[in-house]
JSON list of C-alpha atoms in Angstrom, two decimals:
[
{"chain": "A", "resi": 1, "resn": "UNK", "atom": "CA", "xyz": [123.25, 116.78, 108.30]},
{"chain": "A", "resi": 2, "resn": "UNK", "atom": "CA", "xyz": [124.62, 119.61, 106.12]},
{"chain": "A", "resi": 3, "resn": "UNK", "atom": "CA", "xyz": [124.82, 122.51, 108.68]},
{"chain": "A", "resi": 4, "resn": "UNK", "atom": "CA", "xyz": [124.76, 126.18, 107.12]},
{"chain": "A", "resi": 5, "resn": "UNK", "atom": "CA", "xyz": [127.89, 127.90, 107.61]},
{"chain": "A", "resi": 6, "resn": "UNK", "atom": "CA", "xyz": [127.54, 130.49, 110.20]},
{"chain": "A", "resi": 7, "resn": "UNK", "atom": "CA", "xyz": [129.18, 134.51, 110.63]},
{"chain": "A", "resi": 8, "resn": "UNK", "atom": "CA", "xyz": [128.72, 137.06, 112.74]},
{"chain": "A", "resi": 9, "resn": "UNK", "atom": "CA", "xyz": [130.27, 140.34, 112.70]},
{"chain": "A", "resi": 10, "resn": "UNK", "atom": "CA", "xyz": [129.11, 141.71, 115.98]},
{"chain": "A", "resi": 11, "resn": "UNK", "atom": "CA", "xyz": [132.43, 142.05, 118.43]},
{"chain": "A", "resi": 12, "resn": "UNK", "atom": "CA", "xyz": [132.81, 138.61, 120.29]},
{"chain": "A", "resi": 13, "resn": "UNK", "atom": "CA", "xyz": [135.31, 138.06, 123.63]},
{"chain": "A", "resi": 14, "resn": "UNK", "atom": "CA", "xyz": [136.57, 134.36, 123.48]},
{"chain": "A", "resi": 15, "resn": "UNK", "atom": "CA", "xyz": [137.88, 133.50, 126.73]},
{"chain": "A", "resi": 16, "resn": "UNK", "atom": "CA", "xyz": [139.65, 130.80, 126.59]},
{"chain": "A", "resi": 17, "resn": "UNK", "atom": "CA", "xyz": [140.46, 128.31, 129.66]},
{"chain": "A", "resi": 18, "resn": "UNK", "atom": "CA", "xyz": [143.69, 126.97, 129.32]},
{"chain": "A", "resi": 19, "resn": "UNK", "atom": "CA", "xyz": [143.03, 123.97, 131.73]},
{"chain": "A", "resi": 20, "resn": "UNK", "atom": "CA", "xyz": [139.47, 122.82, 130.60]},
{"chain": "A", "resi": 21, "resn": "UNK", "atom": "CA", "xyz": [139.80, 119.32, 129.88]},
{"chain": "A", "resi": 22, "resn": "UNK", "atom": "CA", "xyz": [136.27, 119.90, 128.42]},
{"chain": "A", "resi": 23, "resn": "UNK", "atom": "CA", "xyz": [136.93, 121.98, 126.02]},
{"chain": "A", "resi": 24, "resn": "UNK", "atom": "CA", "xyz": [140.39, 122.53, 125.07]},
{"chain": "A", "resi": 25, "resn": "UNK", "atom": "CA", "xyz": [142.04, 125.40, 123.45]},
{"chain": "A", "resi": 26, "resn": "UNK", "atom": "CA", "xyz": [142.32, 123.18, 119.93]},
{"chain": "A", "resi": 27, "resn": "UNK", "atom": "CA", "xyz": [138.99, 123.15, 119.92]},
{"chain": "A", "resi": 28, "resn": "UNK", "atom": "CA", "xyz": [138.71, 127.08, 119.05]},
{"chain": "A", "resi": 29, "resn": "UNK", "atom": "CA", "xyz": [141.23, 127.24, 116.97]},
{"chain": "A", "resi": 30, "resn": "UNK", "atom": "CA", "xyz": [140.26, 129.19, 113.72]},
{"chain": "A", "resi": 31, "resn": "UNK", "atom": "CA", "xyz": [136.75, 130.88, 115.55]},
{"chain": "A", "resi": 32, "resn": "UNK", "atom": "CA", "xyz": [138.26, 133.74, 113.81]},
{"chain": "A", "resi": 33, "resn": "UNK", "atom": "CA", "xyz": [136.54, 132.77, 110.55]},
{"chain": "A", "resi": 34, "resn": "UNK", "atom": "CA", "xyz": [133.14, 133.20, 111.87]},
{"chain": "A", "resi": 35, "resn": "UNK", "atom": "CA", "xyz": [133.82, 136.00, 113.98]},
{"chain": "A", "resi": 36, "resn": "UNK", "atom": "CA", "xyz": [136.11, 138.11, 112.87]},
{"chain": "A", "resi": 37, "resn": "UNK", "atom": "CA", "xyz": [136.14, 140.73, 115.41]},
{"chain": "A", "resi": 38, "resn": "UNK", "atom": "CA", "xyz": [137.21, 138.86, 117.60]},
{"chain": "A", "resi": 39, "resn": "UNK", "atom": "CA", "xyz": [139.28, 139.48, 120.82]},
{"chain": "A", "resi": 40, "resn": "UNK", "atom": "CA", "xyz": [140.76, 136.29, 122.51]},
{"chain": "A", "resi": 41, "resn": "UNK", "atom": "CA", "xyz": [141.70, 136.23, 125.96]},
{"chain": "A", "resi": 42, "resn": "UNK", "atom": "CA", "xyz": [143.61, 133.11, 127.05]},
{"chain": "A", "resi": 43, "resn": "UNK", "atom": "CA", "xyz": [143.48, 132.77, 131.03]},
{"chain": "A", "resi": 44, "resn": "UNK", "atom": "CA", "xyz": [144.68, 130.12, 133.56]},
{"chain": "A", "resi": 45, "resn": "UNK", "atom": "CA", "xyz": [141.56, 127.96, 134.78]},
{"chain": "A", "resi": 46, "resn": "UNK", "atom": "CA", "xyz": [139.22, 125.17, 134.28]},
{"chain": "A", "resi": 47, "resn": "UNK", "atom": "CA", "xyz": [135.71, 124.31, 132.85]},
{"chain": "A", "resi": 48, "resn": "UNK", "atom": "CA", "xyz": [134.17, 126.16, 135.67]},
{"chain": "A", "resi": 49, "resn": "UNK", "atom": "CA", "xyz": [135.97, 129.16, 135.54]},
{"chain": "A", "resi": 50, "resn": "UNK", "atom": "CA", "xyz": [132.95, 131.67, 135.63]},
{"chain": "A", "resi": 51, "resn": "UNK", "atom": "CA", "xyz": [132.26, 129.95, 139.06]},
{"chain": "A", "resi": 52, "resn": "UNK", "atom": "CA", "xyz": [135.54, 130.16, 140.08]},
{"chain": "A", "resi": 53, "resn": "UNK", "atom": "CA", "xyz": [136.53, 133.40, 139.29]},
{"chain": "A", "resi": 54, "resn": "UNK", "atom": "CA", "xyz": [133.53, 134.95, 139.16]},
{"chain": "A", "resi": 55, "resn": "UNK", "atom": "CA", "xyz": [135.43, 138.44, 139.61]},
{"chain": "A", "resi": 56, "resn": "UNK", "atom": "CA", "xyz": [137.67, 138.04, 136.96]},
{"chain": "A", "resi": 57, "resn": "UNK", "atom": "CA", "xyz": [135.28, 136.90, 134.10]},
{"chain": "A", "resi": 58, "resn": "UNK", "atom": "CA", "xyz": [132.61, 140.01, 135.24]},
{"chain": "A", "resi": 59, "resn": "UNK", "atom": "CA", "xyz": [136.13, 142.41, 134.56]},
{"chain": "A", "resi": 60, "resn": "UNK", "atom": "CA", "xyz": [136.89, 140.92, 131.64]},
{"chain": "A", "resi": 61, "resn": "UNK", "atom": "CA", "xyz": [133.39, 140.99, 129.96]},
{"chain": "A", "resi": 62, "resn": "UNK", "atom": "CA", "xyz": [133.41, 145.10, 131.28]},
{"chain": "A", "resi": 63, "resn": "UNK", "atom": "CA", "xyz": [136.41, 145.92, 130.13]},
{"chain": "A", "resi": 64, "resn": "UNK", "atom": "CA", "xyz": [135.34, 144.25, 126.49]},
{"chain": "A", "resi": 65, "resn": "UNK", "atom": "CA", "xyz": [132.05, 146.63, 126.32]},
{"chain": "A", "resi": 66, "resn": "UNK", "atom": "CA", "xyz": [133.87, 149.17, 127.18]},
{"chain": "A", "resi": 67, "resn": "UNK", "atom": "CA", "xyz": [136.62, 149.29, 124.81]},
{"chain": "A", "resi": 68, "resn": "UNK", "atom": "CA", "xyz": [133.30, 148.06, 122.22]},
{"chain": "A", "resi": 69, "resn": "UNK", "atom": "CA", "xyz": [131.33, 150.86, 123.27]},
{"chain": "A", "resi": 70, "resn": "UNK", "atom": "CA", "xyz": [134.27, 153.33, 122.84]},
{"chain": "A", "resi": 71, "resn": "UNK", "atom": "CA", "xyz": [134.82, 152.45, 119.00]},
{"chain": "A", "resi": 72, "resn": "UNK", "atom": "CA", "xyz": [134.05, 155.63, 116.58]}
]
């Protein structure tokens, strides 16, 4: 009933589907103050949109490890 609050501080991708009637982009509003590194990526899609652009998502998460992986 009394939750712990909750950080991380490991890089996180938040990709955000603007047409998920699910869950909307409200709901993540202020995700920045348990992960602070955070890179947000707003996209046109629904609830499903790892199965419907299956292509798109597998870029995205690449081109976030990379751009991790290439930090000093």
């Amino acid at each position: 009933t009394h939750p712990r609050p909750v950080r991380t501080d490991v890089p996180v991708q938040l990709i955000v589907a603007l047409d998920d009637p699910f869950v909307s982009p409200a709901l993540l509003d202020g995700i920045e103050a348990v992960a602070p590194d955070l890179h947000r990526r707003e996209v046109r899609g629904g609830h499903w949109l790892p199965r419907s652009q299956p292509e798109e998502v597998a870029s995205w998460i690449a081109e976030h490890v990379v751009a991790v992986a290439a930090r000093p």
